[in-house]
Amino acid sequence: MDLGLKGKWALVGGASKGLGFGCAQALAREGVHVVIVARGAETLEAAATELRKLDTTILAVAADITTVAGREAIWSVAGGPGKNFDIVVTNAGGPPPGDFRNWERDDWIKAVDANMLTPIELIKATVDGMAARGFGRIVNITSSAVKAPIDILGLSNGARSGLTGFVAGAARTQKLASNNVTINNLLPGKFDTDRLAATHKVAAEKMGQSLADIRAVQEAQIPAGRFGNSQEFGAICAFLCSVQASYITGQNILPDGGLYPGTY
Ligand code: NAP
C-alpha cells in the first residue's frame, strides 16, 4: 500500500533508538523527510546515518525536547520546515518507577512536563498550520498503562492520562478534524527496547532472579508469546500517519500482543 506520504515532513521525538527510531524509519521508508530528536548526540548521529541510507532527508537535532530551548532548536534547524511539519510523533523517555509516597512535587512536575505538557506544546505549535494546509497527523507515544495502570509507574499513569484526556477533546475540535488533521495515541504494551531491558534489570535485582527468567515469565504472559519490536510499532505509526487513516482521530491504539484482557 502506498501511504501517500512521499515528500512530507515529520518530527519524531526520542528517535535515536527504540520506538521513536522505529517510527522514524517507517516514515523515512515512505519517502518522508524526518527531523529526529534525542539528547545524546552520538547515538542520535548513528541513527541518522542509518536512516540516511533511505532516499530522503534526515535532520538530527540533539536536544532535550521537554525544554523550551530544545523545541526552539527543532523549529530553527537549518534545512528544516520550521513549524510547518505535516506529521509530529511526540515521544520522550518515560518517568522512573517508584512508590508514590516518595514522590515530591518536583517529581510530578517533571513527569507532567515530559509526558503531558511537552506533547501539548508540540501539538499547539503545529496543528493550526496543518489545518490551514489541509493535512496533519499527530501520533503521541503514550503507554498501555493508560488503559491498564501499573502501580509502580504512578508518574506515568498520571501524566499520560492527562495527555489522553486533552487529546480526546482536542482531536474532536471541528477546525482540526474537518481539515484532515488527526490526533491519535499509540499505547505500547511490552516492546523489546532499552527501556524494557532497564525495567527487567530493576525487576531481576528486586526479585533476585535472572534477567532470562524475568523475560521468559513476562513473554509467557503475553498471548502472542513474545515482546513487540520497534519495526512493527513503526509500521502502525506510519499507517496512522497515512492518507488512508484520515478518518481515525482521537483514538487510543493498543499494540500489545493481546496482553490487555478487557473487551474495550
Ligand atoms: P528507549 O528505547 O529508552 O528510547 C527512548 C528514546 O527517547 C531515546 O532515543 C532517548 O535518547 C530519547 N529521549 C529520552 N528522553 C528524551 C528527551 N527529554 N528529549 C529528547 N529525547 C529523549 O525507550 P522506548 O522503549 O522506545 O520508549 C519510548 C516511550 O514509550 C517512553 O516514553 C516509554 O516510557 C514508553 N513506553 C515504552 C514501552 C516499551 O515496552 N518499550 C512500554 C510502554 C511505554 P536520549 O536518552 O539520548 O535522549
PDB file of C-alpha atoms and ligand atoms in Angstrom:
ATOM      1  CA  MET A   1       0.000   0.000   0.000  1.00  0.00           C
ATOM      2  CA  ASP A   2       1.299   3.464  -0.875  1.00  0.00           C
ATOM      3  CA  LEU A   3       0.708   5.520   2.266  1.00  0.00           C
ATOM      4  CA  GLY A   4       0.710   8.752   0.252  1.00  0.00           C
ATOM      5  CA  LEU A   5       3.362  10.418   2.411  1.00  0.00           C
ATOM      6  CA  LYS A   6       6.258  10.976  -0.007  1.00  0.00           C
ATOM      7  CA  GLY A   7       7.817  14.430   0.425  1.00  0.00           C
ATOM      8  CA  LYS A   8       6.018  15.262   3.669  1.00  0.00           C
ATOM      9  CA  TRP A   9       7.927  16.460   6.764  1.00  0.00           C
ATOM     10  CA  ALA A  10       7.820  14.614  10.076  1.00  0.00           C
ATOM     11  CA  LEU A  11       9.162  15.423  13.528  1.00  0.00           C
ATOM     12  CA  VAL A  12       9.887  12.373  15.671  1.00  0.00           C
ATOM     13  CA  GLY A  13      10.875  12.828  19.314  1.00  0.00           C
ATOM     14  CA  GLY A  14      13.023  10.320  21.208  1.00  0.00           C
ATOM     15  CA  ALA A  15      14.155   8.856  17.907  1.00  0.00           C
ATOM     16  CA  SER A  16      17.770   7.762  18.404  1.00  0.00           C
ATOM     17  CA  LYS A  17      16.607   4.255  19.351  1.00  0.00           C
ATOM     18  CA  GLY A  18      13.602   2.211  20.410  1.00  0.00           C
ATOM     19  CA  LEU A  19      10.047   3.035  19.425  1.00  0.00           C
ATOM     20  CA  GLY A  20      10.823   6.546  18.180  1.00  0.00           C
ATOM     21  CA  PHE A  21      13.520   5.185  15.875  1.00  0.00           C
ATOM     22  CA  GLY A  22      11.047   2.571  14.614  1.00  0.00           C
ATOM     23  CA  CYS A  23       8.583   5.332  13.726  1.00  0.00           C
ATOM     24  CA  ALA A  24      11.256   7.480  12.044  1.00  0.00           C
ATOM     25  CA  GLN A  25      12.447   4.509   9.998  1.00  0.00           C
ATOM     26  CA  ALA A  26       8.956   3.503   8.871  1.00  0.00           C
ATOM     27  CA  LEU A  27       8.201   7.091   7.816  1.00  0.00           C
ATOM     28  CA  ALA A  28      11.554   7.528   6.051  1.00  0.00           C
ATOM     29  CA  ARG A  29      10.846   4.316   4.097  1.00  0.00           C
ATOM     30  CA  GLU A  30       7.717   6.063   2.802  1.00  0.00           C
ATOM     31  CA  GLY A  31       9.838   8.955   1.499  1.00  0.00           C
ATOM     32  CA  VAL A  32       9.026  11.278   4.413  1.00  0.00           C
ATOM     33  CA  HIS A  33      11.695  13.843   5.364  1.00  0.00           C
ATOM     34  CA  VAL A  34      12.312  13.376   9.075  1.00  0.00           C
ATOM     35  CA  VAL A  35      13.708  15.548  11.866  1.00  0.00           C
ATOM     36  CA  ILE A  36      14.841  13.203  14.619  1.00  0.00           C
ATOM     37  CA  VAL A  37      15.477  14.352  18.185  1.00  0.00           C
ATOM     38  CA  ALA A  38      17.250  12.892  21.215  1.00  0.00           C
ATOM     39  CA  ARG A  39      19.608  14.255  23.867  1.00  0.00           C
ATOM     40  CA  GLY A  40      22.622  12.004  23.288  1.00  0.00           C
ATOM     41  CA  ALA A  41      24.362  13.300  20.149  1.00  0.00           C
ATOM     42  CA  GLU A  42      26.408  10.188  19.441  1.00  0.00           C
ATOM     43  CA  THR A  43      23.551   7.671  19.368  1.00  0.00           C
ATOM     44  CA  LEU A  44      21.414  10.185  17.504  1.00  0.00           C
ATOM     45  CA  GLU A  45      24.058  10.644  14.805  1.00  0.00           C
ATOM     46  CA  ALA A  46      24.373   6.847  14.433  1.00  0.00           C
ATOM     47  CA  ALA A  47      20.587   6.663  13.994  1.00  0.00           C
ATOM     48  CA  ALA A  48      20.684   9.475  11.420  1.00  0.00           C
ATOM     49  CA  THR A  49      23.430   7.677   9.480  1.00  0.00           C
ATOM     50  CA  GLU A  50      21.287   4.533   9.378  1.00  0.00           C
ATOM     51  CA  LEU A  51      18.202   6.447   8.240  1.00  0.00           C
ATOM     52  CA  ARG A  52      20.127   8.362   5.577  1.00  0.00           C
ATOM     53  CA  LYS A  53      20.560   5.067   3.704  1.00  0.00           C
ATOM     54  CA  LEU A  54      16.917   5.611   2.765  1.00  0.00           C
ATOM     55  CA  ASP A  55      16.176   8.007  -0.050  1.00  0.00           C
ATOM     56  CA  THR A  56      15.020  11.045   1.936  1.00  0.00           C
ATOM     57  CA  THR A  57      16.228  13.981   4.058  1.00  0.00           C
ATOM     58  CA  ILE A  58      17.117  13.238   7.683  1.00  0.00           C
ATOM     59  CA  LEU A  59      17.975  16.093  10.054  1.00  0.00           C
ATOM     60  CA  ALA A  60      19.207  15.334  13.561  1.00  0.00           C
ATOM     61  CA  VAL A  61      18.659  17.725  16.478  1.00  0.00           C
ATOM     62  CA  ALA A  62      20.494  16.801  19.682  1.00  0.00           C
ATOM     63  CA  ALA A  63      18.243  18.422  22.273  1.00  0.00           C
ATOM     64  CA  ASP A  64      16.009  17.820  25.259  1.00  0.00           C
ATOM     65  CA  ILE A  65      12.549  18.013  23.701  1.00  0.00           C
ATOM     66  CA  THR A  66      10.969  18.658  27.100  1.00  0.00           C
ATOM     67  CA  THR A  67      12.573  22.114  27.306  1.00  0.00           C
ATOM     68  CA  VAL A  68      11.654  25.373  25.588  1.00  0.00           C
ATOM     69  CA  ALA A  69      15.232  25.663  24.281  1.00  0.00           C
ATOM     70  CA  GLY A  70      15.091  22.133  22.884  1.00  0.00           C
ATOM     71  CA  ARG A  71      11.890  22.861  20.993  1.00  0.00           C
ATOM     72  CA  GLU A  72      13.315  26.147  19.668  1.00  0.00           C
ATOM     73  CA  ALA A  73      16.284  24.176  18.318  1.00  0.00           C
ATOM     74  CA  ILE A  74      13.833  21.945  16.430  1.00  0.00           C
ATOM     75  CA  TRP A  75      11.880  24.824  14.908  1.00  0.00           C
ATOM     76  CA  SER A  76      15.071  26.554  13.789  1.00  0.00           C
ATOM     77  CA  VAL A  77      17.134  23.612  12.474  1.00  0.00           C
ATOM     78  CA  ALA A  78      18.799  24.509   9.173  1.00  0.00           C
ATOM     79  CA  GLY A  79      17.039  22.958   6.189  1.00  0.00           C
ATOM     80  CA  GLY A  80      14.002  22.013   8.287  1.00  0.00           C
ATOM     81  CA  PRO A  81      10.388  23.124   7.795  1.00  0.00           C
ATOM     82  CA  GLY A  82      10.243  25.493  10.795  1.00  0.00           C
ATOM     83  CA  LYS A  83       6.930  24.700  12.484  1.00  0.00           C
ATOM     84  CA  ASN A  84       5.366  23.526   9.210  1.00  0.00           C
ATOM     85  CA  PHE A  85       5.504  19.808   9.948  1.00  0.00           C
ATOM     86  CA  ASP A  86       2.919  17.520   8.342  1.00  0.00           C
ATOM     87  CA  ILE A  87       3.490  14.778  10.921  1.00  0.00           C
ATOM     88  CA  VAL A  88       4.528  15.004  14.567  1.00  0.00           C
ATOM     89  CA  VAL A  89       5.293  11.918  16.638  1.00  0.00           C
ATOM     90  CA  THR A  90       5.582  13.007  20.255  1.00  0.00           C
ATOM     91  CA  ASN A  91       7.886  10.866  22.381  1.00  0.00           C
ATOM     92  CA  ALA A  92      10.468  11.170  25.156  1.00  0.00           C
ATOM     93  CA  GLY A  93      11.631   8.937  27.945  1.00  0.00           C
ATOM     94  CA  GLY A  94       9.132   7.613  30.460  1.00  0.00           C
ATOM     95  CA  PRO A  95       9.191   8.664  34.136  1.00  0.00           C
ATOM     96  CA  PRO A  96      11.014   6.442  36.657  1.00  0.00           C
ATOM     97  CA  PRO A  97       9.152   3.746  38.621  1.00  0.00           C
ATOM     98  CA  GLY A  98       8.706   4.053  42.388  1.00  0.00           C
ATOM     99  CA  ASP A  99       6.351   4.405  45.341  1.00  0.00           C
ATOM    100  CA  PHE A 100       4.032   7.426  45.225  1.00  0.00           C
ATOM    101  CA  ARG A 101       4.760   8.093  48.904  1.00  0.00           C
ATOM    102  CA  ASN A 102       8.295   9.056  47.938  1.00  0.00           C
ATOM    103  CA  TRP A 103       7.437  11.453  45.118  1.00  0.00           C
ATOM    104  CA  GLU A 104       7.570  15.184  45.807  1.00  0.00           C
ATOM    105  CA  ARG A 105       6.011  17.993  43.795  1.00  0.00           C
ATOM    106  CA  ASP A 106       9.164  18.305  41.660  1.00  0.00           C
ATOM    107  CA  ASP A 107       8.946  14.642  40.597  1.00  0.00           C
ATOM    108  CA  TRP A 108       5.369  15.202  39.457  1.00  0.00           C
ATOM    109  CA  ILE A 109       6.198  18.454  37.651  1.00  0.00           C
ATOM    110  CA  LYS A 110       8.998  16.686  35.760  1.00  0.00           C
ATOM    111  CA  ALA A 111       6.719  13.806  34.710  1.00  0.00           C
ATOM    112  CA  VAL A 112       3.850  16.073  33.714  1.00  0.00           C
ATOM    113  CA  ASP A 113       6.267  18.318  31.814  1.00  0.00           C
ATOM    114  CA  ALA A 114       7.778  15.427  29.823  1.00  0.00           C
ATOM    115  CA  ASN A 115       4.754  13.230  29.226  1.00  0.00           C
ATOM    116  CA  MET A 116       1.849  15.669  29.113  1.00  0.00           C
ATOM    117  CA  LEU A 117       2.883  19.294  28.590  1.00  0.00           C
ATOM    118  CA  THR A 118       5.622  18.648  26.010  1.00  0.00           C
ATOM    119  CA  PRO A 119       3.273  16.794  23.616  1.00  0.00           C
ATOM    120  CA  ILE A 120       0.676  19.542  24.167  1.00  0.00           C
ATOM    121  CA  GLU A 121       3.256  22.248  23.327  1.00  0.00           C
ATOM    122  CA  LEU A 122       4.265  20.377  20.154  1.00  0.00           C
ATOM    123  CA  ILE A 123       0.613  19.980  19.160  1.00  0.00           C
ATOM    124  CA  LYS A 124      -0.103  23.648  19.884  1.00  0.00           C
ATOM    125  CA  ALA A 125       2.838  24.784  17.744  1.00  0.00           C
ATOM    126  CA  THR A 126       1.921  22.720  14.681  1.00  0.00           C
ATOM    127  CA  VAL A 127      -1.769  21.832  14.315  1.00  0.00           C
ATOM    128  CA  ASP A 128      -3.166  25.150  13.115  1.00  0.00           C
ATOM    129  CA  GLY A 129      -0.616  25.234  10.274  1.00  0.00           C
ATOM    130  CA  MET A 130      -1.560  21.646   9.438  1.00  0.00           C
ATOM    131  CA  ALA A 131      -5.245  22.602   9.349  1.00  0.00           C
ATOM    132  CA  ALA A 132      -4.518  25.564   7.076  1.00  0.00           C
ATOM    133  CA  ARG A 133      -2.659  23.237   4.667  1.00  0.00           C
ATOM    134  CA  GLY A 134      -5.385  20.541   4.848  1.00  0.00           C
ATOM    135  CA  PHE A 135      -3.228  17.686   6.134  1.00  0.00           C
ATOM    136  CA  GLY A 136      -1.800  16.813   9.524  1.00  0.00           C
ATOM    137  CA  ARG A 137      -1.059  13.801  11.676  1.00  0.00           C
ATOM    138  CA  ILE A 138      -0.126  13.784  15.357  1.00  0.00           C
ATOM    139  CA  VAL A 139       0.783  10.471  16.960  1.00  0.00           C
ATOM    140  CA  ASN A 140       1.550  10.521  20.680  1.00  0.00           C
ATOM    141  CA  ILE A 141       3.517   7.569  22.009  1.00  0.00           C
ATOM    142  CA  THR A 142       1.983   7.007  25.448  1.00  0.00           C
ATOM    143  CA  SER A 143       1.685   3.627  27.205  1.00  0.00           C
ATOM    144  CA  SER A 144      -0.583   0.660  27.817  1.00  0.00           C
ATOM    145  CA  ALA A 145      -0.500   1.960  31.404  1.00  0.00           C
ATOM    146  CA  VAL A 146      -3.135   4.482  30.301  1.00  0.00           C
ATOM    147  CA  LYS A 147      -5.612   1.584  29.983  1.00  0.00           C
ATOM    148  CA  ALA A 148      -4.095  -0.818  32.496  1.00  0.00           C
ATOM    149  CA  PRO A 149      -2.208   1.208  35.120  1.00  0.00           C
ATOM    150  CA  ILE A 150       0.910  -0.316  36.674  1.00  0.00           C
ATOM    151  CA  ASP A 151       1.241   0.507  40.391  1.00  0.00           C
ATOM    152  CA  ILE A 152       4.951   1.394  40.413  1.00  0.00           C
ATOM    153  CA  LEU A 153       4.506   3.625  37.334  1.00  0.00           C
ATOM    154  CA  GLY A 154       2.244   6.142  39.055  1.00  0.00           C
ATOM    155  CA  LEU A 155       4.031   9.124  37.487  1.00  0.00           C
ATOM    156  CA  SER A 156       3.451   7.666  34.027  1.00  0.00           C
ATOM    157  CA  ASN A 157      -0.153   6.617  34.767  1.00  0.00           C
ATOM    158  CA  GLY A 158      -0.999  10.110  35.951  1.00  0.00           C
ATOM    159  CA  ALA A 159       0.854  12.287  33.434  1.00  0.00           C
ATOM    160  CA  ARG A 160      -0.107  10.224  30.387  1.00  0.00           C
ATOM    161  CA  SER A 161      -3.748  10.068  31.442  1.00  0.00           C
ATOM    162  CA  GLY A 162      -3.720  13.864  31.496  1.00  0.00           C
ATOM    163  CA  LEU A 163      -2.437  13.915  27.914  1.00  0.00           C
ATOM    164  CA  THR A 164      -5.023  11.312  26.894  1.00  0.00           C
ATOM    165  CA  GLY A 165      -7.851  13.458  28.247  1.00  0.00           C
ATOM    166  CA  PHE A 166      -6.512  16.528  26.461  1.00  0.00           C
ATOM    167  CA  VAL A 167      -6.184  14.673  23.152  1.00  0.00           C
ATOM    168  CA  ALA A 168      -9.718  13.279  23.423  1.00  0.00           C
ATOM    169  CA  GLY A 169     -11.011  16.841  23.346  1.00  0.00           C
ATOM    170  CA  ALA A 170      -8.512  18.497  21.006  1.00  0.00           C
ATOM    171  CA  ALA A 171      -8.786  15.821  18.305  1.00  0.00           C
ATOM    172  CA  ARG A 172     -12.523  16.363  18.104  1.00  0.00           C
ATOM    173  CA  THR A 173     -12.414  20.115  17.531  1.00  0.00           C
ATOM    174  CA  GLN A 174     -14.028  20.804  14.193  1.00  0.00           C
ATOM    175  CA  LYS A 175     -11.247  23.102  12.992  1.00  0.00           C
ATOM    176  CA  LEU A 176      -8.828  20.174  13.127  1.00  0.00           C
ATOM    177  CA  ALA A 177     -10.999  17.153  12.277  1.00  0.00           C
ATOM    178  CA  SER A 178     -12.698  18.823   9.314  1.00  0.00           C
ATOM    179  CA  ASN A 179      -9.332  19.933   7.895  1.00  0.00           C
ATOM    180  CA  ASN A 180      -7.805  16.449   7.764  1.00  0.00           C
ATOM    181  CA  VAL A 181      -5.765  16.840  10.946  1.00  0.00           C
ATOM    182  CA  THR A 182      -5.877  13.753  13.157  1.00  0.00           C
ATOM    183  CA  ILE A 183      -4.518  13.246  16.663  1.00  0.00           C
ATOM    184  CA  ASN A 184      -4.156   9.718  17.990  1.00  0.00           C
ATOM    185  CA  ASN A 185      -2.290   7.963  20.780  1.00  0.00           C
ATOM    186  CA  LEU A 186      -0.244   4.791  20.351  1.00  0.00           C
ATOM    187  CA  LEU A 187      -0.095   2.804  23.609  1.00  0.00           C
ATOM    188  CA  PRO A 188       2.829   0.356  23.561  1.00  0.00           C
ATOM    189  CA  GLY A 189       2.457  -2.821  25.566  1.00  0.00           C
ATOM    190  CA  LYS A 190       5.825  -4.565  26.074  1.00  0.00           C
ATOM    191  CA  PHE A 191       8.298  -3.775  23.277  1.00  0.00           C
ATOM    192  CA  ASP A 192      11.844  -5.067  23.208  1.00  0.00           C
ATOM    193  CA  THR A 193      13.795  -1.823  23.682  1.00  0.00           C
ATOM    194  CA  ASP A 194      16.440  -0.496  26.067  1.00  0.00           C
ATOM    195  CA  ARG A 195      13.636   0.905  28.212  1.00  0.00           C
ATOM    196  CA  LEU A 196      12.129  -2.584  28.639  1.00  0.00           C
ATOM    197  CA  ALA A 197      15.589  -4.026  29.362  1.00  0.00           C
ATOM    198  CA  ALA A 198      16.070  -1.403  32.093  1.00  0.00           C
ATOM    199  CA  THR A 199      12.766  -2.333  33.767  1.00  0.00           C
ATOM    200  CA  HIS A 200      13.732  -6.034  33.571  1.00  0.00           C
ATOM    201  CA  LYS A 201      17.045  -5.242  35.265  1.00  0.00           C
ATOM    202  CA  VAL A 202      15.265  -3.487  38.148  1.00  0.00           C
ATOM    203  CA  ALA A 203      12.800  -6.405  38.480  1.00  0.00           C
ATOM    204  CA  ALA A 204      15.593  -9.012  38.373  1.00  0.00           C
ATOM    205  CA  GLU A 205      17.531  -7.249  41.133  1.00  0.00           C
ATOM    206  CA  LYS A 206      14.413  -6.737  43.260  1.00  0.00           C
ATOM    207  CA  MET A 207      13.227 -10.338  42.937  1.00  0.00           C
ATOM    208  CA  GLY A 208      16.665 -11.985  42.964  1.00  0.00           C
ATOM    209  CA  GLN A 209      16.003 -13.684  39.618  1.00  0.00           C
ATOM    210  CA  SER A 210      17.995 -13.829  36.407  1.00  0.00           C
ATOM    211  CA  LEU A 211      17.209 -11.488  33.521  1.00  0.00           C
ATOM    212  CA  ALA A 212      16.425 -14.516  31.350  1.00  0.00           C
ATOM    213  CA  ASP A 213      13.844 -15.756  33.876  1.00  0.00           C
ATOM    214  CA  ILE A 214      12.170 -12.338  34.104  1.00  0.00           C
ATOM    215  CA  ARG A 215      11.950 -12.150  30.307  1.00  0.00           C
ATOM    216  CA  ALA A 216      10.592 -15.689  29.993  1.00  0.00           C
ATOM    217  CA  VAL A 217       7.885 -15.134  32.618  1.00  0.00           C
ATOM    218  CA  GLN A 218       6.774 -11.859  31.032  1.00  0.00           C
ATOM    219  CA  GLU A 219       6.745 -13.249  27.492  1.00  0.00           C
ATOM    220  CA  ALA A 220       4.665 -16.214  28.646  1.00  0.00           C
ATOM    221  CA  GLN A 221       2.018 -13.774  29.964  1.00  0.00           C
ATOM    222  CA  ILE A 222       1.574 -12.219  26.511  1.00  0.00           C
ATOM    223  CA  PRO A 223      -0.944 -14.136  24.345  1.00  0.00           C
ATOM    224  CA  ALA A 224       1.289 -13.518  21.292  1.00  0.00           C
ATOM    225  CA  GLY A 225       4.094 -15.271  23.223  1.00  0.00           C
ATOM    226  CA  ARG A 226       6.691 -12.571  22.568  1.00  0.00           C
ATOM    227  CA  PHE A 227       7.595  -8.941  23.065  1.00  0.00           C
ATOM    228  CA  GLY A 228       6.856  -6.491  20.280  1.00  0.00           C
ATOM    229  CA  ASN A 229       9.602  -4.920  18.171  1.00  0.00           C
ATOM    230  CA  SER A 230      10.224  -1.341  17.099  1.00  0.00           C
ATOM    231  CA  GLN A 231       9.751  -2.103  13.396  1.00  0.00           C
ATOM    232  CA  GLU A 232       6.183  -3.324  13.816  1.00  0.00           C
ATOM    233  CA  PHE A 233       5.442  -0.404  16.129  1.00  0.00           C
ATOM    234  CA  GLY A 234       6.813   1.977  13.488  1.00  0.00           C
ATOM    235  CA  ALA A 235       4.642   0.404  10.807  1.00  0.00           C
ATOM    236  CA  ILE A 236       1.482   1.063  12.858  1.00  0.00           C
ATOM    237  CA  CYS A 237       2.633   4.635  13.420  1.00  0.00           C
ATOM    238  CA  ALA A 238       3.227   5.132   9.679  1.00  0.00           C
ATOM    239  CA  PHE A 239      -0.234   3.801   8.887  1.00  0.00           C
ATOM    240  CA  LEU A 240      -1.817   6.230  11.377  1.00  0.00           C
ATOM    241  CA  CYS A 241       0.046   8.986   9.522  1.00  0.00           C
ATOM    242  CA  SER A 242      -1.089   7.771   6.090  1.00  0.00           C
ATOM    243  CA  VAL A 243      -3.627   9.398   3.804  1.00  0.00           C
ATOM    244  CA  GLN A 244      -5.747   6.267   4.275  1.00  0.00           C
ATOM    245  CA  ALA A 245      -6.072   6.927   8.028  1.00  0.00           C
ATOM    246  CA  SER A 246      -7.768  10.336   7.734  1.00  0.00           C
ATOM    247  CA  TYR A 247     -10.986   9.043   9.386  1.00  0.00           C
ATOM    248  CA  ILE A 248      -9.213   7.810  12.539  1.00  0.00           C
ATOM    249  CA  THR A 249      -8.897  10.531  15.161  1.00  0.00           C
ATOM    250  CA  GLY A 250      -8.990  10.817  18.952  1.00  0.00           C
ATOM    251  CA  GLN A 251      -8.263   7.103  19.312  1.00  0.00           C
ATOM    252  CA  ASN A 252      -6.072   5.097  21.667  1.00  0.00           C
ATOM    253  CA  ILE A 253      -4.470   2.239  19.738  1.00  0.00           C
ATOM    254  CA  LEU A 254      -3.025  -0.553  21.893  1.00  0.00           C
ATOM    255  CA  PRO A 255      -0.424  -2.778  20.213  1.00  0.00           C
ATOM    256  CA  ASP A 256       0.322  -5.314  22.986  1.00  0.00           C
ATOM    257  CA  GLY A 257       0.103  -8.825  21.538  1.00  0.00           C
ATOM    258  CA  GLY A 258      -3.238  -9.331  23.327  1.00  0.00           C
ATOM    259  CA  LEU A 259      -1.920  -8.638  26.842  1.00  0.00           C
ATOM    260  CA  TYR A 260      -4.720  -6.245  27.875  1.00  0.00           C
ATOM    261  CA  PRO A 261      -7.535  -8.549  28.985  1.00  0.00           C
ATOM    262  CA  GLY A 262     -10.559  -6.254  28.532  1.00  0.00           C
ATOM    263  CA  THR A 263     -13.197  -6.163  25.768  1.00  0.00           C
ATOM    264  CA  TYR A 264     -12.934  -2.356  25.417  1.00  0.00           C
TER     265      TYR A 264
HETATM  266  P1  NAP B   1      14.132   3.865  24.740  1.00  0.00           P
HETATM  267  O1  NAP B   1      14.488   2.682  23.929  1.00  0.00           O
HETATM  268  O2  NAP B   1      14.777   4.074  26.051  1.00  0.00           O
HETATM  269  O3  NAP B   1      14.308   5.152  23.818  1.00  0.00           O
HETATM  270  C1  NAP B   1      13.982   6.421  24.310  1.00  0.00           C
HETATM  271  C2  NAP B   1      14.390   7.473  23.290  1.00  0.00           C
HETATM  272  O4  NAP B   1      13.946   8.740  23.717  1.00  0.00           O
HETATM  273  C3  NAP B   1      15.901   7.575  23.117  1.00  0.00           C
HETATM  274  O5  NAP B   1      16.181   7.943  21.793  1.00  0.00           O
HETATM  275  C4  NAP B   1      16.262   8.711  24.082  1.00  0.00           C
HETATM  276  O6  NAP B   1      17.511   9.269  23.737  1.00  0.00           O
HETATM  277  C5  NAP B   1      15.070   9.631  23.812  1.00  0.00           C
HETATM  278  N1  NAP B   1      14.757  10.595  24.869  1.00  0.00           N
HETATM  279  C6  NAP B   1      14.538  10.337  26.173  1.00  0.00           C
HETATM  280  N2  NAP B   1      14.284  11.478  26.837  1.00  0.00           N
HETATM  281  C7  NAP B   1      14.359  12.480  25.920  1.00  0.00           C
HETATM  282  C8  NAP B   1      14.215  13.896  25.994  1.00  0.00           C
HETATM  283  N3  NAP B   1      13.934  14.504  27.144  1.00  0.00           N
HETATM  284  N4  NAP B   1      14.346  14.615  24.845  1.00  0.00           N
HETATM  285  C9  NAP B   1      14.626  14.007  23.674  1.00  0.00           C
HETATM  286  N5  NAP B   1      14.771  12.671  23.549  1.00  0.00           N
HETATM  287  C10 NAP B   1      14.643  11.924  24.661  1.00  0.00           C
HETATM  288  O7  NAP B   1      12.546   3.861  25.102  1.00  0.00           O
HETATM  289  P2  NAP B   1      11.324   3.211  24.289  1.00  0.00           P
HETATM  290  O8  NAP B   1      11.096   1.842  24.782  1.00  0.00           O
HETATM  291  O9  NAP B   1      11.474   3.485  22.846  1.00  0.00           O
HETATM  292  O10 NAP B   1      10.119   4.078  24.889  1.00  0.00           O
HETATM  293  C11 NAP B   1       9.606   5.237  24.258  1.00  0.00           C
HETATM  294  C12 NAP B   1       8.420   5.732  25.104  1.00  0.00           C
HETATM  295  O11 NAP B   1       7.432   4.688  25.152  1.00  0.00           O
HETATM  296  C13 NAP B   1       8.810   6.040  26.544  1.00  0.00           C
HETATM  297  O12 NAP B   1       8.075   7.147  26.992  1.00  0.00           O
HETATM  298  C14 NAP B   1       8.367   4.801  27.292  1.00  0.00           C
HETATM  299  O13 NAP B   1       8.070   5.048  28.635  1.00  0.00           O
HETATM  300  C15 NAP B   1       7.115   4.423  26.501  1.00  0.00           C
HETATM  301  N6  NAP B   1       6.774   3.006  26.663  1.00  0.00           N
HETATM  302  C16 NAP B   1       7.604   2.031  26.230  1.00  0.00           C
HETATM  303  C17 NAP B   1       7.235   0.695  26.400  1.00  0.00           C
HETATM  304  C18 NAP B   1       8.120  -0.427  25.944  1.00  0.00           C
HETATM  305  O14 NAP B   1       7.738  -1.595  26.139  1.00  0.00           O
HETATM  306  N7  NAP B   1       9.254  -0.188  25.340  1.00  0.00           N
HETATM  307  C19 NAP B   1       6.014   0.383  27.022  1.00  0.00           C
HETATM  308  C20 NAP B   1       5.185   1.411  27.441  1.00  0.00           C
HETATM  309  C21 NAP B   1       5.575   2.728  27.260  1.00  0.00           C
HETATM  310  P3  NAP B   1      18.345  10.166  24.812  1.00  0.00           P
HETATM  311  O15 NAP B   1      18.273   9.445  26.119  1.00  0.00           O
HETATM  312  O16 NAP B   1      19.717  10.245  24.221  1.00  0.00           O
HETATM  313  O17 NAP B   1      17.665  11.492  24.872  1.00  0.00           O
END
